[in-house]
C-alpha positions as YAML, in Angstrom:
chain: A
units: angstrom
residues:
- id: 1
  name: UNK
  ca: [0.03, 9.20, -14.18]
- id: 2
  name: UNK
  ca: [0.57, 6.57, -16.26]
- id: 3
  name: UNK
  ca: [1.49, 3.17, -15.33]
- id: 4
  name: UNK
  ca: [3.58, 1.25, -18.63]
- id: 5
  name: UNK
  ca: [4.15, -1.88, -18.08]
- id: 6
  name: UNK
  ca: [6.66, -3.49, -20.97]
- id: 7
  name: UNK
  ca: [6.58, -6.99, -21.67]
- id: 8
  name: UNK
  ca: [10.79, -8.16, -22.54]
- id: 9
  name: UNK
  ca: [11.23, -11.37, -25.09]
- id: 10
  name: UNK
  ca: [9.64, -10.59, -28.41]
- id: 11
  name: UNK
  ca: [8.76, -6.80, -27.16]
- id: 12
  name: UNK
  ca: [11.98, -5.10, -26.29]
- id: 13
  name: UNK
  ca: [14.58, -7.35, -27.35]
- id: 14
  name: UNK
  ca: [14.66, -10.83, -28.73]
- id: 15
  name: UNK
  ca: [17.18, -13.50, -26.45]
- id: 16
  name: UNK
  ca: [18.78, -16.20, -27.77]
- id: 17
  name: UNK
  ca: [18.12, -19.91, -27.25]
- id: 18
  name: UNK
  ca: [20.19, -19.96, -23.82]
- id: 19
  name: UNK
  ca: [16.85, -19.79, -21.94]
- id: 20
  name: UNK
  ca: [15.73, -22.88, -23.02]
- id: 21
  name: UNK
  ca: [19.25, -24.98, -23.10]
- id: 22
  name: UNK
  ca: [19.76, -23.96, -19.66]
- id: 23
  name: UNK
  ca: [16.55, -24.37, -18.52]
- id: 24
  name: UNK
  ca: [17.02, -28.25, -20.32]
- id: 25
  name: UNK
  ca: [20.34, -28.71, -18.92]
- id: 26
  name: UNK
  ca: [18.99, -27.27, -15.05]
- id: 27
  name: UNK
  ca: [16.13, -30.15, -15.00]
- id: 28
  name: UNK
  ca: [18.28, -33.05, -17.16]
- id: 29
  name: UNK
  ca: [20.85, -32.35, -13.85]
- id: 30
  name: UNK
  ca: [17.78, -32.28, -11.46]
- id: 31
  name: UNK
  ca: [15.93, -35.34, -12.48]
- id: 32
  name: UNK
  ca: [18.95, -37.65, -13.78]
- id: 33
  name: UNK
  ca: [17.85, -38.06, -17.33]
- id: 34
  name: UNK
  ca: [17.57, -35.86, -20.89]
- id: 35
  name: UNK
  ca: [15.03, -33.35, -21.33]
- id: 36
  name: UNK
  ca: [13.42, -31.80, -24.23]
- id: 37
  name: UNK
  ca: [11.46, -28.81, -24.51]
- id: 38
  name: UNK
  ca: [10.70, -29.21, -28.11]
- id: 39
  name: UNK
  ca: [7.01, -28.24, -28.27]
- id: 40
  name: UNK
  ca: [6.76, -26.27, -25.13]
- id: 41
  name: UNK
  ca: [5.88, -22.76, -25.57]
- id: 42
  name: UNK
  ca: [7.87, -20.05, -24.01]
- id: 43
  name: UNK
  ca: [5.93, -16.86, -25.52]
- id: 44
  name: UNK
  ca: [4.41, -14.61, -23.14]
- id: 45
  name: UNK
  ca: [4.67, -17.60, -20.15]
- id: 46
  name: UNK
  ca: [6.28, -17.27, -16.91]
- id: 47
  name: UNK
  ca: [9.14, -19.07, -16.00]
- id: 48
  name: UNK
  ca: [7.67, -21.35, -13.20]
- id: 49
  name: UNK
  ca: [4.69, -22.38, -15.71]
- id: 50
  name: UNK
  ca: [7.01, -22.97, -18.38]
- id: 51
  name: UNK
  ca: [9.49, -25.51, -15.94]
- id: 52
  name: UNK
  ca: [6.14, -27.17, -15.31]
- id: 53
  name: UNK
  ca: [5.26, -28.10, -18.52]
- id: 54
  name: UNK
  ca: [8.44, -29.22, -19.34]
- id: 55
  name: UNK
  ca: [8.44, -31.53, -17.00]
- id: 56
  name: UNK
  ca: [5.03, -32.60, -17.79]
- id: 57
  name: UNK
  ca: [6.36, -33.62, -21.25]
- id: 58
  name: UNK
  ca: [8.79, -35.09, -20.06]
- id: 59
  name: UNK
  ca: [6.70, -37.36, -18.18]
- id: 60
  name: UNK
  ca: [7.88, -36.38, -14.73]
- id: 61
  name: UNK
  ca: [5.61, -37.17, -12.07]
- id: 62
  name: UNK
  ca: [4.23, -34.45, -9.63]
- id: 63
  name: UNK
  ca: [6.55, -31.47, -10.84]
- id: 64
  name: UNK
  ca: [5.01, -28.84, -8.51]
- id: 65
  name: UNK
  ca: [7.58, -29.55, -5.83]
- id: 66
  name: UNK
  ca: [10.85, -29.64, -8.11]
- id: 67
  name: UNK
  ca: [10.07, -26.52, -9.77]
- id: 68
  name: UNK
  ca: [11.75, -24.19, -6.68]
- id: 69
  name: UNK
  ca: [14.48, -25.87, -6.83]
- id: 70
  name: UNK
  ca: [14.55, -26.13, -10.68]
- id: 71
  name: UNK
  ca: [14.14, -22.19, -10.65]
- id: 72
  name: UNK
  ca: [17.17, -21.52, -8.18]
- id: 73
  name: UNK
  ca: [19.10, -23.59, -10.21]
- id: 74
  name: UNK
  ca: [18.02, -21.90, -13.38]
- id: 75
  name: UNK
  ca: [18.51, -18.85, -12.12]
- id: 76
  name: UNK
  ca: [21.98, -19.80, -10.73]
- id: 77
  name: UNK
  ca: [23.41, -21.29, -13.83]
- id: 78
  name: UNK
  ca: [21.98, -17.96, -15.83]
- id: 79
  name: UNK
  ca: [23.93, -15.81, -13.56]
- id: 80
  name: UNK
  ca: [27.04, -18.12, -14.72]
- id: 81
  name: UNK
  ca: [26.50, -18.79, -17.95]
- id: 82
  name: UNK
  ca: [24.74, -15.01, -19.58]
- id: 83
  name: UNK
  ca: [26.72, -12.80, -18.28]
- id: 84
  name: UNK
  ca: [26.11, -11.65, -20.61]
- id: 85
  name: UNK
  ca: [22.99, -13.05, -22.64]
- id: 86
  name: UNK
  ca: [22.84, -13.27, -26.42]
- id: 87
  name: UNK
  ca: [20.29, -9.93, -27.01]
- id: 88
  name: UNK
  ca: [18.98, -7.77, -30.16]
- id: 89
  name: UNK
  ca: [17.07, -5.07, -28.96]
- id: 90
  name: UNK
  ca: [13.91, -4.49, -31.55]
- id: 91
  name: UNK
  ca: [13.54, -1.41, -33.90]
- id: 92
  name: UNK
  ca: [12.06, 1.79, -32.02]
- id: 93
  name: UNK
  ca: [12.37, 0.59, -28.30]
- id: 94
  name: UNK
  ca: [15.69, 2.69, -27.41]
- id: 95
  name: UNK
  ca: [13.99, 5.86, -28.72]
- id: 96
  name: UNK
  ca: [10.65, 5.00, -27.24]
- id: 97
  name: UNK
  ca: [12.05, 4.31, -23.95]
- id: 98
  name: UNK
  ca: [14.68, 7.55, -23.69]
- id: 99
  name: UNK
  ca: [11.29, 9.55, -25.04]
- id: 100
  name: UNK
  ca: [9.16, 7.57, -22.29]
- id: 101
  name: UNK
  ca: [11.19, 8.14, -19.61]
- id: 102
  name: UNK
  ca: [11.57, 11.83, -19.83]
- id: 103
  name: UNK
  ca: [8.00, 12.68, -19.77]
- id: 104
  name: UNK
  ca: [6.65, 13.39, -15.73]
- id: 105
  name: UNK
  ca: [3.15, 11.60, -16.27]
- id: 106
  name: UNK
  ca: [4.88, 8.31, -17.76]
- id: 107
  name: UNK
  ca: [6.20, 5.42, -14.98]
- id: 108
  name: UNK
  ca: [8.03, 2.96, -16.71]
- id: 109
  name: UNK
  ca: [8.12, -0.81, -15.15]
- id: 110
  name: UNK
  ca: [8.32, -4.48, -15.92]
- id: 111
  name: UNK
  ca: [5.83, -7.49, -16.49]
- id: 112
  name: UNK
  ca: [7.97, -10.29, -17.58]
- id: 113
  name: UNK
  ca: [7.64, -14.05, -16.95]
- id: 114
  name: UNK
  ca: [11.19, -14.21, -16.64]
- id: 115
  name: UNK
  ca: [12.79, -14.37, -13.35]
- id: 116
  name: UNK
  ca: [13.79, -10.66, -11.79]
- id: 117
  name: UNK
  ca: [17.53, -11.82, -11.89]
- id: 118
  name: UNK
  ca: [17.63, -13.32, -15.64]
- id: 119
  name: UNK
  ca: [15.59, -10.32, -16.71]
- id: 120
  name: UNK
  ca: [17.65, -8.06, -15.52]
- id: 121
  name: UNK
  ca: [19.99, -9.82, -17.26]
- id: 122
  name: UNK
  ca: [19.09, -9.43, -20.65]
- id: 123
  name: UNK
  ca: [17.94, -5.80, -19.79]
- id: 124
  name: UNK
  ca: [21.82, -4.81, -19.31]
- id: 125
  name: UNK
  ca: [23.02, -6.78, -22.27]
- id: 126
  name: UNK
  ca: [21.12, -4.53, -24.35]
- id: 127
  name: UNK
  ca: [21.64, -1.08, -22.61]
- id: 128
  name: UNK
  ca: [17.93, -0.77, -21.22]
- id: 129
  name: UNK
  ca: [18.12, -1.55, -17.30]
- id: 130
  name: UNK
  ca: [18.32, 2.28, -16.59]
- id: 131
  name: UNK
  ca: [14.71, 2.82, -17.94]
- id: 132
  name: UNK
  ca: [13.15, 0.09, -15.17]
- id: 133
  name: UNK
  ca: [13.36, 0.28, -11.67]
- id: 134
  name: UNK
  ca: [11.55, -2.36, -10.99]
- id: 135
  name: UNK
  ca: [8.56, -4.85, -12.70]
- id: 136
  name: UNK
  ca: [6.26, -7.97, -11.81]
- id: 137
  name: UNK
  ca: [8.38, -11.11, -12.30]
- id: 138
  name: UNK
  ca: [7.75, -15.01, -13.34]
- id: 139
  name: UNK
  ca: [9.27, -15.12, -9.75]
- id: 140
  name: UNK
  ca: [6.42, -13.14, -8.13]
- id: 141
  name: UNK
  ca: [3.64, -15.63, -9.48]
- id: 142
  name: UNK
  ca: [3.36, -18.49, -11.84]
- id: 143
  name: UNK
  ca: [0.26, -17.04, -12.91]
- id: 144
  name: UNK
  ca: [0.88, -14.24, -15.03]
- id: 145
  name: UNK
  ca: [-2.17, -12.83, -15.13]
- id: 146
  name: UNK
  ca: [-1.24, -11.79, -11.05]
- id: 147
  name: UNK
  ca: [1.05, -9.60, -12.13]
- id: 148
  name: UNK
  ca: [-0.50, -6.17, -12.94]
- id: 149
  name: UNK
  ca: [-1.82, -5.61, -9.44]
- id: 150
  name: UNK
  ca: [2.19, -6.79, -8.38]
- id: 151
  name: UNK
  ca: [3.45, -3.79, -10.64]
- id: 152
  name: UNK
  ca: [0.80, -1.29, -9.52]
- id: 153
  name: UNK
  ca: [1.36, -2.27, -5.97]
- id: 154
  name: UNK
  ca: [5.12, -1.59, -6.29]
- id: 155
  name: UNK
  ca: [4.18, 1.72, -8.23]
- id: 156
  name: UNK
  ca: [2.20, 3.02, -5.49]
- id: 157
  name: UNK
  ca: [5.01, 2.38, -2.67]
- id: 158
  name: UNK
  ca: [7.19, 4.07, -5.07]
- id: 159
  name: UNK
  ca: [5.50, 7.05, -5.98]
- id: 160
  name: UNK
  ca: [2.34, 7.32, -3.59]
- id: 161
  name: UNK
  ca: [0.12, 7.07, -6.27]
- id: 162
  name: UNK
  ca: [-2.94, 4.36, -6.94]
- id: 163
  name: UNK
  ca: [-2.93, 3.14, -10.44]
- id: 164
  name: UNK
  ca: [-6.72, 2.67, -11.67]
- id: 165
  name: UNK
  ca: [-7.55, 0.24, -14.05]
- id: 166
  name: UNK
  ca: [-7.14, 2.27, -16.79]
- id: 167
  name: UNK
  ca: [-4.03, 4.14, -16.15]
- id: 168
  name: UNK
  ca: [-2.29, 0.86, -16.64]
- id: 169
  name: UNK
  ca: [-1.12, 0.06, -20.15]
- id: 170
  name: UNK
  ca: [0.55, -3.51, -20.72]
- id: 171
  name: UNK
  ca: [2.96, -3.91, -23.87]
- id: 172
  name: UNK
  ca: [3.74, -7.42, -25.20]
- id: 173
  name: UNK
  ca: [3.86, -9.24, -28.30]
- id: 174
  name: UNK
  ca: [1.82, -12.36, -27.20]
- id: 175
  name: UNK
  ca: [-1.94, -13.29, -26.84]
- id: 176
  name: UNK
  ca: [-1.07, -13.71, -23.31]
- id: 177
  name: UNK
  ca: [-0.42, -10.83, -22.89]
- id: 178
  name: UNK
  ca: [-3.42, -9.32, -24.11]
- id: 179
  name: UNK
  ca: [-5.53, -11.52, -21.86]
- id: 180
  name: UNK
  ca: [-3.06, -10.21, -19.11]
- id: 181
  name: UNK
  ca: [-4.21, -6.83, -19.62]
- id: 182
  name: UNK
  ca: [-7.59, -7.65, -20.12]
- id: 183
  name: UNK
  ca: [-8.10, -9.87, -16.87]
- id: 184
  name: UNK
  ca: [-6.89, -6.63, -14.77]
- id: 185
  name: UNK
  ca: [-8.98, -4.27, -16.94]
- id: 186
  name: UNK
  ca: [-5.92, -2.50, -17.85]
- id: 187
  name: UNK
  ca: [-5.43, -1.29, -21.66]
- id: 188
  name: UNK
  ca: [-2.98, -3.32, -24.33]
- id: 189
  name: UNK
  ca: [-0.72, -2.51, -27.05]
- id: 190
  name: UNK
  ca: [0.10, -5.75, -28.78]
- id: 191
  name: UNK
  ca: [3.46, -5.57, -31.02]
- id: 192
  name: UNK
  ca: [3.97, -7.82, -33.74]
- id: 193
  name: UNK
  ca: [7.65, -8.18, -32.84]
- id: 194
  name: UNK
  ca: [7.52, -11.76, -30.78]
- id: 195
  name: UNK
  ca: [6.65, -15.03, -32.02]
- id: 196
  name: UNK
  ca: [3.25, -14.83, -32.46]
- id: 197
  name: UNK
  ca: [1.49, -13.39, -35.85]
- id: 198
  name: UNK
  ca: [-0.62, -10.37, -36.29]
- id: 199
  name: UNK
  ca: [-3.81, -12.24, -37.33]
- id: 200
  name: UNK
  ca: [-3.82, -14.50, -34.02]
- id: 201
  name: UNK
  ca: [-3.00, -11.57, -31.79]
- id: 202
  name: UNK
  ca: [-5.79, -9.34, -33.85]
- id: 203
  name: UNK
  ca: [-8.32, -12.25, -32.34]
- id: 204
  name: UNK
  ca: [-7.32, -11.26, -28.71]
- id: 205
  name: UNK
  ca: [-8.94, -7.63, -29.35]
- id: 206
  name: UNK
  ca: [-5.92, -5.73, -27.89]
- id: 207
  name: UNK
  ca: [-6.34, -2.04, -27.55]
- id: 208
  name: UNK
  ca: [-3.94, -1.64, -30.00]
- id: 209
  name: UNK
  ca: [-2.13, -3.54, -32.39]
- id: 210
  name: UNK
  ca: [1.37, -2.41, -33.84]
- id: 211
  name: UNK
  ca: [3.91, -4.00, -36.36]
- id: 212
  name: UNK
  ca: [6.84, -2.53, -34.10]
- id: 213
  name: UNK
  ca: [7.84, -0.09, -31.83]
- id: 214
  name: UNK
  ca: [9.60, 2.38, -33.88]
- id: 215
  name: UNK
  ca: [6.57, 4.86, -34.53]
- id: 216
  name: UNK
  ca: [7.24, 6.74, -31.12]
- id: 217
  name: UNK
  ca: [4.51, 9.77, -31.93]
- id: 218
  name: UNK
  ca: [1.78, 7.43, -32.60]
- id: 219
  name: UNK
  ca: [2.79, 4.88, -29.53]
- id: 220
  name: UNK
  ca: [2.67, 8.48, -27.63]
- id: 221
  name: UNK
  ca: [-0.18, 9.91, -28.71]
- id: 222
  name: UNK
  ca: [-2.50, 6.77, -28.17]
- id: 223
  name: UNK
  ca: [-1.14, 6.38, -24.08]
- id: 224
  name: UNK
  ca: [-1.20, 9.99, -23.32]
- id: 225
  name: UNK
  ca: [-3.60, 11.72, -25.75]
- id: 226
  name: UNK
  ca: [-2.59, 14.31, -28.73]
- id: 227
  name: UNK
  ca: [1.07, 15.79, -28.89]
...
């Protein structure tokens, strides 16, 4: 079986700038004073990591203990405030995913930096929370390249199965990514859908490198072999 594990920002659906006000807003309220996030990257970076660096530019001092409470909040004033998010789902992914899902060696699952709760959110927003039962989160690890072997684990309680290596496919649009793959020895398919361009993801060596998602045959063919 195949384990697919689908990035969300910049690979299934693009999100507004709500992430990033609120996340401003959650650590202006925390810390007593403005924050700006201009120049922090958000592509392909787990939530916790991201809070971090804000703070960092910020000049806040020692940010590793505000950033669970900076995350509950977060996540608390996401629940409030994007319900629900701003979303556009990208070319191809509703017909990939219904096509996916309906084939008995495919498991379908999350690895997201976001938080479970705000990815869930944007999942609903744009009709594609029935396809995932579950994922690796930004709130399982700061690290995202800890993930895959989250996701496999919860594959194997659900099914009984043990994922190899190789039976694990990651899809994102960001170098990270691709090094996320890499680091667990599982394969990539890098789409050129995020915020990152095709030359600088080429670089990373993914397994496979795609302008979009709408070509379903050729996204099938390469994860489970001729048609």
């Amino acid at each position: 079986m195949h384990l697919l594990l689908f990035d969300i920002d910049g690979t299934l659906l693009m999100p507004g700038n709500n992430g990033r006000r609120l996340m401003e807003e959650t650590l202006g309220e925390l810390c007593g004073q403005a924050i700006c996030s201009d120049g922090v990257s958000f592509s392909g970076r787990t939530d916790p990591a991201i809070l971090h660096d804000i703070l960092l530019h910020n000049r806040i001092g020692a940010p590793e203990p505000l950033i669970p409470i900076a995350l509950e909040r977060y996540v608390q004033r996401a629940r409030q405030e994007m319900d629900p998010p701003e979303v556009t789902v990208l070319p191809g992914v509703h017909t990939l995913l219904r096509r996916l899902s309906a084939k008995p060696t495919v498991l379908l699952a999350l690895l997201t930096g976001n938080h479970e709760v705000t990815a869930y959110l944007k999942l609903a927003a744009g009709g594609l929370s029935e396809y995932f039962a579950f994922g690796a989160f930004g709130s399982d690890h700061t690290d995202r390249t800890r993930l895959p072997a989250v996701a496999a684990r919860r594959a194997q309680l659900k099914t009984g199965l043990t994922f190899e290596d190789r039976d694990i496919v990651v899809i994102g649009d960001s170098t990270l990514d691709i090094s996320c793959a890499q680091s667990a020895g599982a394969r990539s398919i890098a789409v050129c859908t995020g915020m990152t361009d095709r030359a600088t993801l080429a670089q990373q060596r993914p397994d496979v490198l795609l302008d979009d998602l709408t070509d379903s045959d050729a996204f099938c063919r390469w994860v489970l072999g001729p048609l």
